[in-house]
GROMACS .gro file of C-alpha atoms in nm:
model
  371
    1UNK     CA    1  12.015   9.702  11.324
    2UNK     CA    2  12.226   9.980  11.475
    3UNK     CA    3  12.180  10.057  11.845
    4UNK     CA    4  12.090  10.419  11.773
    5UNK     CA    5  11.819  10.312  11.528
    6UNK     CA    6  11.686  10.054  11.774
    7UNK     CA    7  11.663  10.319  12.045
    8UNK     CA    8  11.428  10.515  11.819
    9UNK     CA    9  11.235  10.226  11.667
   10UNK     CA   10  11.162  10.043  11.994
   11UNK     CA   11  10.935  10.305  12.157
   12UNK     CA   12  10.762  10.372  11.824
   13UNK     CA   13  10.711   9.999  11.778
   14UNK     CA   14  10.552   9.965  12.121
   15UNK     CA   15  10.324  10.259  12.047
   16UNK     CA   16  10.219  10.122  11.708
   17UNK     CA   17  10.153   9.769  11.831
   18UNK     CA   18   9.963   9.869  12.146
   19UNK     CA   19   9.749  10.125  11.962
   20UNK     CA   20   9.693   9.868  11.687
   21UNK     CA   21   9.565   9.616  11.941
   22UNK     CA   22   9.325   9.875  12.085
   23UNK     CA   23   9.194   9.971  11.740
   24UNK     CA   24   9.156   9.607  11.633
   25UNK     CA   25   8.960   9.536  11.951
   26UNK     CA   26   8.724   9.827  11.877
   27UNK     CA   27   8.681   9.707  11.518
   28UNK     CA   28   8.605   9.352  11.628
   29UNK     CA   29   8.342   9.465  11.878
   30UNK     CA   30   8.178   9.692  11.620
   31UNK     CA   31   8.182   9.417  11.359
   32UNK     CA   32   7.993   9.182  11.592
   33UNK     CA   33   7.752   9.429  11.750
   34UNK     CA   34   7.694   9.710  11.499
   35UNK     CA   35   7.749   9.576  11.148
   36UNK     CA   36   7.452   9.333  11.160
   37UNK     CA   37   7.226   9.629  11.247
   38UNK     CA   38   7.368   9.898  11.018
   39UNK     CA   39   7.648   9.852  10.765
   40UNK     CA   40   7.685  10.226  10.706
   41UNK     CA   41   7.710  10.301  11.079
   42UNK     CA   42   7.972  10.027  11.112
   43UNK     CA   43   8.166  10.168  10.817
   44UNK     CA   44   8.165  10.516  10.967
   45UNK     CA   45   8.285  10.398  11.308
   46UNK     CA   46   8.536  10.160  11.153
   47UNK     CA   47   8.676  10.436  10.934
   48UNK     CA   48   8.725  10.668  11.231
   49UNK     CA   49   8.882  10.393  11.442
   50UNK     CA   50   9.118  10.280  11.165
   51UNK     CA   51   9.213  10.641  11.096
   52UNK     CA   52   9.337  10.671  11.453
   53UNK     CA   53   9.584  10.393  11.373
   54UNK     CA   54   9.694  10.480  11.021
   55UNK     CA   55   9.744  10.847  11.101
   56UNK     CA   56  10.042  10.733  11.307
   57UNK     CA   57  10.214  10.631  10.983
   58UNK     CA   58  10.114  10.959  10.822
   59UNK     CA   59  10.277  11.132  11.120
   60UNK     CA   60  10.585  10.916  11.068
   61UNK     CA   61  10.640  11.034  10.712
   62UNK     CA   62  10.505  11.387  10.748
   63UNK     CA   63  10.633  11.501  11.089
   64UNK     CA   64  10.891  11.255  11.218
   65UNK     CA   65  11.095  11.201  10.900
   66UNK     CA   66  10.985  11.526  10.740
   67UNK     CA   67  10.950  11.373  10.394
   68UNK     CA   68  10.865  11.647  10.146
   69UNK     CA   69  10.595  11.541   9.901
   70UNK     CA   70  10.548  11.777   9.608
   71UNK     CA   71  10.223  11.749   9.411
   72UNK     CA   72  10.211  11.840   9.044
   73UNK     CA   73   9.863  11.867   8.895
   74UNK     CA   74   9.638  12.115   8.722
   75UNK     CA   75   9.396  12.331   8.917
   76UNK     CA   76   9.086  12.149   8.788
   77UNK     CA   77   9.215  11.809   8.900
   78UNK     CA   78   9.314  11.952   9.237
   79UNK     CA   79   8.966  12.099   9.275
   80UNK     CA   80   8.796  11.759   9.235
   81UNK     CA   81   9.032  11.559   9.456
   82UNK     CA   82   8.852  11.447   9.768
   83UNK     CA   83   8.509  11.530   9.634
   84UNK     CA   84   8.444  11.226   9.415
   85UNK     CA   85   8.497  10.852   9.386
   86UNK     CA   86   8.804  10.766   9.179
   87UNK     CA   87   9.003  10.472   9.047
   88UNK     CA   88   9.378  10.533   9.089
   89UNK     CA   89   9.652  10.373   8.882
   90UNK     CA   90  10.006  10.441   8.995
   91UNK     CA   91  10.357  10.322   8.918
   92UNK     CA   92  10.506  10.123   9.206
   93UNK     CA   93  10.840  10.301   9.231
   94UNK     CA   94  10.944  10.301   9.595
   95UNK     CA   95  10.894  10.092   9.907
   96UNK     CA   96  10.642  10.338  10.049
   97UNK     CA   97  10.426  10.443   9.752
   98UNK     CA   98  10.121  10.324   9.945
   99UNK     CA   99  10.215  10.548  10.237
  100UNK     CA  100  10.260  10.847  10.006
  101UNK     CA  101   9.898  10.787   9.906
  102UNK     CA  102   9.794  10.800  10.270
  103UNK     CA  103   9.972  11.133  10.316
  104UNK     CA  104   9.790  11.264  10.009
  105UNK     CA  105   9.464  11.151  10.165
  106UNK     CA  106   9.540  11.323  10.492
  107UNK     CA  107   9.644  11.643  10.317
  108UNK     CA  108   9.341  11.654  10.094
  109UNK     CA  109   9.093  11.522  10.345
  110UNK     CA  110   8.931  11.237  10.154
  111UNK     CA  111   8.795  10.924  10.311
  112UNK     CA  112   9.028  10.629  10.268
  113UNK     CA  113   9.056  10.406  10.574
  114UNK     CA  114   8.746  10.190  10.566
  115UNK     CA  115   8.955   9.875  10.615
  116UNK     CA  116   8.784   9.679  10.340
  117UNK     CA  117   9.104   9.612  10.146
  118UNK     CA  118   9.116   9.365   9.859
  119UNK     CA  119   9.403   9.120   9.907
  120UNK     CA  120   9.501   8.950   9.583
  121UNK     CA  121   9.705   8.636   9.527
  122UNK     CA  122   9.836   8.696   9.173
  123UNK     CA  123   9.632   8.401   9.057
  124UNK     CA  124   9.341   8.514   8.842
  125UNK     CA  125   9.147   8.196   8.923
  126UNK     CA  126   9.148   8.308   9.288
  127UNK     CA  127   9.155   8.687   9.245
  128UNK     CA  128   8.868   8.729   8.999
  129UNK     CA  129   8.595   8.646   9.253
  130UNK     CA  130   8.765   8.849   9.531
  131UNK     CA  131   8.800   9.155   9.310
  132UNK     CA  132   8.448   9.145   9.170
  133UNK     CA  133   8.294   9.094   9.514
  134UNK     CA  134   8.497   9.381   9.661
  135UNK     CA  135   8.404   9.615   9.377
  136UNK     CA  136   8.036   9.537   9.419
  137UNK     CA  137   8.059   9.642   9.784
  138UNK     CA  138   8.175   9.987   9.678
  139UNK     CA  139   7.846  10.077   9.511
  140UNK     CA  140   7.685  10.199   9.833
  141UNK     CA  141   7.994  10.347   9.993
  142UNK     CA  142   7.878  10.650  10.195
  143UNK     CA  143   8.181  10.878  10.138
  144UNK     CA  144   8.422  10.959   9.854
  145UNK     CA  145   8.690  10.691   9.813
  146UNK     CA  146   8.991  10.614   9.600
  147UNK     CA  147   9.053  10.256   9.489
  148UNK     CA  148   9.426  10.228   9.414
  149UNK     CA  149   9.556   9.960   9.178
  150UNK     CA  150   9.928   9.899   9.129
  151UNK     CA  151   9.878   9.742   8.788
  152UNK     CA  152  10.248   9.665   8.739
  153UNK     CA  153  10.179   9.383   8.984
  154UNK     CA  154  10.500   9.429   9.183
  155UNK     CA  155  10.743   9.694   9.301
  156UNK     CA  156  10.998   9.835   9.059
  157UNK     CA  157  11.353   9.700   9.071
  158UNK     CA  158  11.629   9.698   8.813
  159UNK     CA  159  11.610   9.317   8.786
  160UNK     CA  160  11.237   9.332   8.713
  161UNK     CA  161  11.287   9.616   8.466
  162UNK     CA  162  11.546   9.411   8.277
  163UNK     CA  163  11.304   9.119   8.259
  164UNK     CA  164  11.026   9.348   8.133
  165UNK     CA  165  11.258   9.501   7.871
  166UNK     CA  166  11.361   9.159   7.741
  167UNK     CA  167  10.999   9.052   7.722
  168UNK     CA  168  10.891   9.375   7.546
  169UNK     CA  169  11.172   9.336   7.293
  170UNK     CA  170  11.075   8.977   7.215
  171UNK     CA  171  10.707   9.071   7.170
  172UNK     CA  172  10.761   9.389   6.968
  173UNK     CA  173  10.620   9.612   7.242
  174UNK     CA  174  10.749   9.957   7.343
  175UNK     CA  175  11.055   9.896   7.562
  176UNK     CA  176  11.008  10.059   7.905
  177UNK     CA  177  11.283  10.248   8.085
  178UNK     CA  178  11.115  10.355   8.407
  179UNK     CA  179  10.807  10.133   8.455
  180UNK     CA  180  10.709   9.770   8.423
  181UNK     CA  181  10.456   9.635   8.174
  182UNK     CA  182  10.111   9.659   8.334
  183UNK     CA  183   9.900   9.355   8.414
  184UNK     CA  184   9.561   9.469   8.292
  185UNK     CA  185   9.308   9.207   8.402
  186UNK     CA  186   9.237   9.369   8.738
  187UNK     CA  187   9.213   9.712   8.580
  188UNK     CA  188   8.971   9.592   8.311
  189UNK     CA  189   8.755   9.425   8.576
  190UNK     CA  190   8.758   9.736   8.794
  191UNK     CA  191   8.656   9.960   8.504
  192UNK     CA  192   8.375   9.727   8.395
  193UNK     CA  193   8.227   9.722   8.748
  194UNK     CA  194   8.285  10.088   8.839
  195UNK     CA  195   8.177  10.273   8.525
  196UNK     CA  196   7.832  10.345   8.660
  197UNK     CA  197   7.931  10.503   8.992
  198UNK     CA  198   8.296  10.618   8.965
  199UNK     CA  199   8.337  10.928   8.747
  200UNK     CA  200   8.715  10.957   8.724
  201UNK     CA  201   9.045  10.777   8.691
  202UNK     CA  202   9.351  10.941   8.848
  203UNK     CA  203   9.674  10.861   8.668
  204UNK     CA  204   9.939  10.902   8.940
  205UNK     CA  205  10.312  10.900   8.869
  206UNK     CA  206  10.565  10.889   9.154
  207UNK     CA  207  10.930  10.988   9.106
  208UNK     CA  208  11.230  11.049   9.330
  209UNK     CA  209  11.449  11.346   9.228
  210UNK     CA  210  11.820  11.286   9.175
  211UNK     CA  211  11.905  11.507   9.472
  212UNK     CA  212  11.711  11.285   9.715
  213UNK     CA  213  11.751  10.936   9.855
  214UNK     CA  214  11.458  10.703   9.794
  215UNK     CA  215  11.248  10.677  10.112
  216UNK     CA  216  11.222  10.342  10.291
  217UNK     CA  217  11.049  10.235  10.610
  218UNK     CA  218  11.383  10.209  10.790
  219UNK     CA  219  11.479  10.562  10.684
  220UNK     CA  220  11.142  10.687  10.806
  221UNK     CA  221  11.187  10.529  11.149
  222UNK     CA  222  11.535  10.682  11.170
  223UNK     CA  223  11.385  11.023  11.096
  224UNK     CA  224  11.573  11.061  10.767
  225UNK     CA  225  11.403  11.289  10.518
  226UNK     CA  226  11.352  11.244  10.144
  227UNK     CA  227  11.176  11.425   9.860
  228UNK     CA  228  10.901  11.262   9.656
  229UNK     CA  229  10.743  11.409   9.342
  230UNK     CA  230  10.385  11.308   9.259
  231UNK     CA  231  10.219  11.389   8.927
  232UNK     CA  232   9.841  11.348   8.894
  233UNK     CA  233   9.625  11.350   8.583
  234UNK     CA  234   9.246  11.324   8.600
  235UNK     CA  235   9.079  11.124   8.324
  236UNK     CA  236   8.705  11.077   8.283
  237UNK     CA  237   8.574  10.723   8.313
  238UNK     CA  238   8.313  10.790   8.044
  239UNK     CA  239   8.591  10.859   7.792
  240UNK     CA  240   8.734  10.507   7.817
  241UNK     CA  241   8.661  10.263   7.532
  242UNK     CA  242   8.380  10.011   7.570
  243UNK     CA  243   8.541   9.674   7.501
  244UNK     CA  244   8.766   9.493   7.750
  245UNK     CA  245   9.042   9.455   7.492
  246UNK     CA  246   9.039   9.830   7.419
  247UNK     CA  247   9.039   9.915   7.792
  248UNK     CA  248   9.343   9.689   7.839
  249UNK     CA  249   9.522   9.866   7.554
  250UNK     CA  250   9.424  10.203   7.705
  251UNK     CA  251   9.595  10.101   8.030
  252UNK     CA  252   9.911   9.991   7.846
  253UNK     CA  253   9.914  10.320   7.653
  254UNK     CA  254   9.889  10.510   7.981
  255UNK     CA  255  10.203  10.335   8.105
  256UNK     CA  256  10.385  10.411   7.781
  257UNK     CA  257  10.298  10.779   7.837
  258UNK     CA  258  10.396  10.745   8.203
  259UNK     CA  259  10.734  10.609   8.096
  260UNK     CA  260  10.790  10.915   7.874
  261UNK     CA  261  10.681  11.145   8.157
  262UNK     CA  262  10.940  10.983   8.384
  263UNK     CA  263  11.202  11.029   8.111
  264UNK     CA  264  11.119  11.399   8.116
  265UNK     CA  265  11.138  11.403   8.496
  266UNK     CA  266  11.477  11.231   8.487
  267UNK     CA  267  11.606  11.500   8.253
  268UNK     CA  268  11.457  11.800   8.435
  269UNK     CA  269  11.426  11.663   8.792
  270UNK     CA  270  11.074  11.801   8.801
  271UNK     CA  271  10.726  11.740   8.662
  272UNK     CA  272  10.694  12.101   8.547
  273UNK     CA  273  10.528  12.415   8.673
  274UNK     CA  274  10.197  12.279   8.804
  275UNK     CA  275  10.319  12.247   9.161
  276UNK     CA  276  10.042  12.269   9.422
  277UNK     CA  277  10.163  12.413   9.752
  278UNK     CA  278  10.016  12.236  10.055
  279UNK     CA  279  10.105  12.282  10.420
  280UNK     CA  280  10.147  11.993  10.659
  281UNK     CA  281   9.819  11.915  10.839
  282UNK     CA  282   9.813  11.891  11.217
  283UNK     CA  283   9.560  11.608  11.245
  284UNK     CA  284   9.818  11.330  11.243
  285UNK     CA  285  10.033  11.521  11.494
  286UNK     CA  286   9.740  11.563  11.733
  287UNK     CA  287   9.645  11.194  11.704
  288UNK     CA  288  10.004  11.084  11.767
  289UNK     CA  289  10.031  11.306  12.075
  290UNK     CA  290   9.706  11.169  12.216
  291UNK     CA  291   9.813  10.807  12.159
  292UNK     CA  292  10.149  10.875  12.323
  293UNK     CA  293   9.987  11.024  12.634
  294UNK     CA  294   9.727  10.748  12.665
  295UNK     CA  295   9.972  10.462  12.614
  296UNK     CA  296  10.240  10.603  12.845
  297UNK     CA  297   9.983  10.655  13.121
  298UNK     CA  298   9.840  10.308  13.061
  299UNK     CA  299  10.180  10.139  13.071
  300UNK     CA  300  10.271  10.323  13.391
  301UNK     CA  301   9.946  10.199  13.549
  302UNK     CA  302  10.022   9.841  13.444
  303UNK     CA  303  10.380   9.859  13.571
  304UNK     CA  304  10.264   9.997  13.906
  305UNK     CA  305   9.968   9.762  13.949
  306UNK     CA  306  10.155   9.442  13.866
  307UNK     CA  307  10.488   9.558  14.010
  308UNK     CA  308  10.649   9.450  13.683
  309UNK     CA  309  11.004   9.549  13.774
  310UNK     CA  310  10.995   9.428  14.132
  311UNK     CA  311  11.123   9.080  14.044
  312UNK     CA  312  11.361   8.921  13.796
  313UNK     CA  313  11.068   8.731  13.649
  314UNK     CA  314  10.882   9.053  13.572
  315UNK     CA  315  11.192   9.209  13.422
  316UNK     CA  316  11.252   8.900  13.208
  317UNK     CA  317  10.893   8.894  13.081
  318UNK     CA  318  10.903   9.266  12.998
  319UNK     CA  319  11.235   9.233  12.819
  320UNK     CA  320  11.106   8.935  12.622
  321UNK     CA  321  10.791   9.120  12.522
  322UNK     CA  322  10.995   9.418  12.401
  323UNK     CA  323  11.220   9.181  12.210
  324UNK     CA  324  10.919   9.026  12.034
  325UNK     CA  325  10.785   9.370  11.941
  326UNK     CA  326  11.125   9.472  11.807
  327UNK     CA  327  11.156   9.152  11.604
  328UNK     CA  328  10.810   9.197  11.454
  329UNK     CA  329  10.887   9.554  11.356
  330UNK     CA  330  11.214   9.447  11.199
  331UNK     CA  331  11.026   9.184  10.997
  332UNK     CA  332  10.776   9.445  10.879
  333UNK     CA  333  11.054   9.681  10.775
  334UNK     CA  334  11.235   9.409  10.582
  335UNK     CA  335  10.913   9.294  10.416
  336UNK     CA  336  10.858   9.647  10.285
  337UNK     CA  337  11.190   9.654  10.100
  338UNK     CA  338  11.149   9.605   9.725
  339UNK     CA  339  11.501   9.468   9.685
  340UNK     CA  340  11.403   9.172   9.904
  341UNK     CA  341  11.146   9.055   9.651
  342UNK     CA  342  11.228   8.794   9.390
  343UNK     CA  343  11.288   8.920   9.035
  344UNK     CA  344  10.995   8.858   8.806
  345UNK     CA  345  10.986   8.565   8.570
  346UNK     CA  346  10.808   8.686   8.260
  347UNK     CA  347  10.601   8.426   8.079
  348UNK     CA  348  10.358   8.526   7.802
  349UNK     CA  349  10.009   8.389   7.819
  350UNK     CA  350   9.733   8.473   7.575
  351UNK     CA  351   9.393   8.602   7.673
  352UNK     CA  352   9.242   8.722   7.348
  353UNK     CA  353   9.501   8.980   7.243
  354UNK     CA  354   9.596   9.061   7.601
  355UNK     CA  355   9.941   8.971   7.728
  356UNK     CA  356   9.986   8.905   8.098
  357UNK     CA  357  10.297   8.878   8.314
  358UNK     CA  358  10.345   8.575   8.538
  359UNK     CA  359  10.562   8.628   8.846
  360UNK     CA  360  10.709   8.391   9.101
  361UNK     CA  361  10.726   8.640   9.386
  362UNK     CA  362  10.454   8.562   9.640
  363UNK     CA  363  10.595   8.774   9.922
  364UNK     CA  364  10.514   9.101   9.749
  365UNK     CA  365  10.136   9.053   9.748
  366UNK     CA  366   9.939   9.270   9.511
  367UNK     CA  367   9.684   9.479   9.695
  368UNK     CA  368   9.395   9.677   9.559
  369UNK     CA  369   9.355   9.939   9.829
  370UNK     CA  370   9.037  10.117   9.877
  371UNK     CA  371   9.108  10.463   9.997
   0.00000   0.00000   0.00000
């Protein structure tokens, strides 16, 4: 890592890790003392505490790097966003699609950080119970949420696209150009459990214009800007077919349409004329400023109280601690890079008429994120 980049990343890393420790401590205390008495009170406090942490990343993309996110959607969809529960399906195009979603949440003001994420293992024998249990917990959620599913199962790379194209050709399926073939089991399960209390599905398509460099975590930390286009379509849950097989086909059809939409974007470098103009919110900026003040004052107190730099031992311990923080941040940045993941190995397996993709990459864990 370049010295100039390290000079920027190091103080941000310290801020993120220290604030993360504080937030995790608050969450742990609330989990032990408050959750047994009132789950809703715990969820409310936990949401606010977690928001104090994740808004730092929103600040990173929105204010520090100045990434420009352009939203394309119709006025009716825009009107409902943030006012209802929704299931979100999105192509997994860049390293930071998940963070783009957080910026959308901050801009539009919906509740998303309740920290009850669903971590999946890409093994249906293990994931089925986890997913169903997590979906059941959503029934009594006190505020509007988005549950985001990256149904492609992994981040988009040219190697994975080639594998998906070869598989589609061999099976007589539409050959994708810009997306991977969706893995529909999780989506079908989510729909079957959420029909009764989630009114809408948001079909989100992310694209990077030709004039912009794809955003990465390293570029964000360096303060390098990018442009991201986001297209959103609202579909009613009640309009989906009833059978699991038909719901799976509906999902695959959505990705065929998404592929054509991305073809159109590639040709025109835009999603059309439904651009919604939104100003940058100040909430993440205020939170970041407060964290900076509190942590700087706290570190100064610690340095003064323990006379950290008054001996070689103190200097060595401080340098070592900073080195550990820097190494951890470097690992997180590298883990976020889609090109580091292993190309997919496509193996057809039959589940009724449903075709699933089997992948060897375990580093890029699929996550259903409740927003």
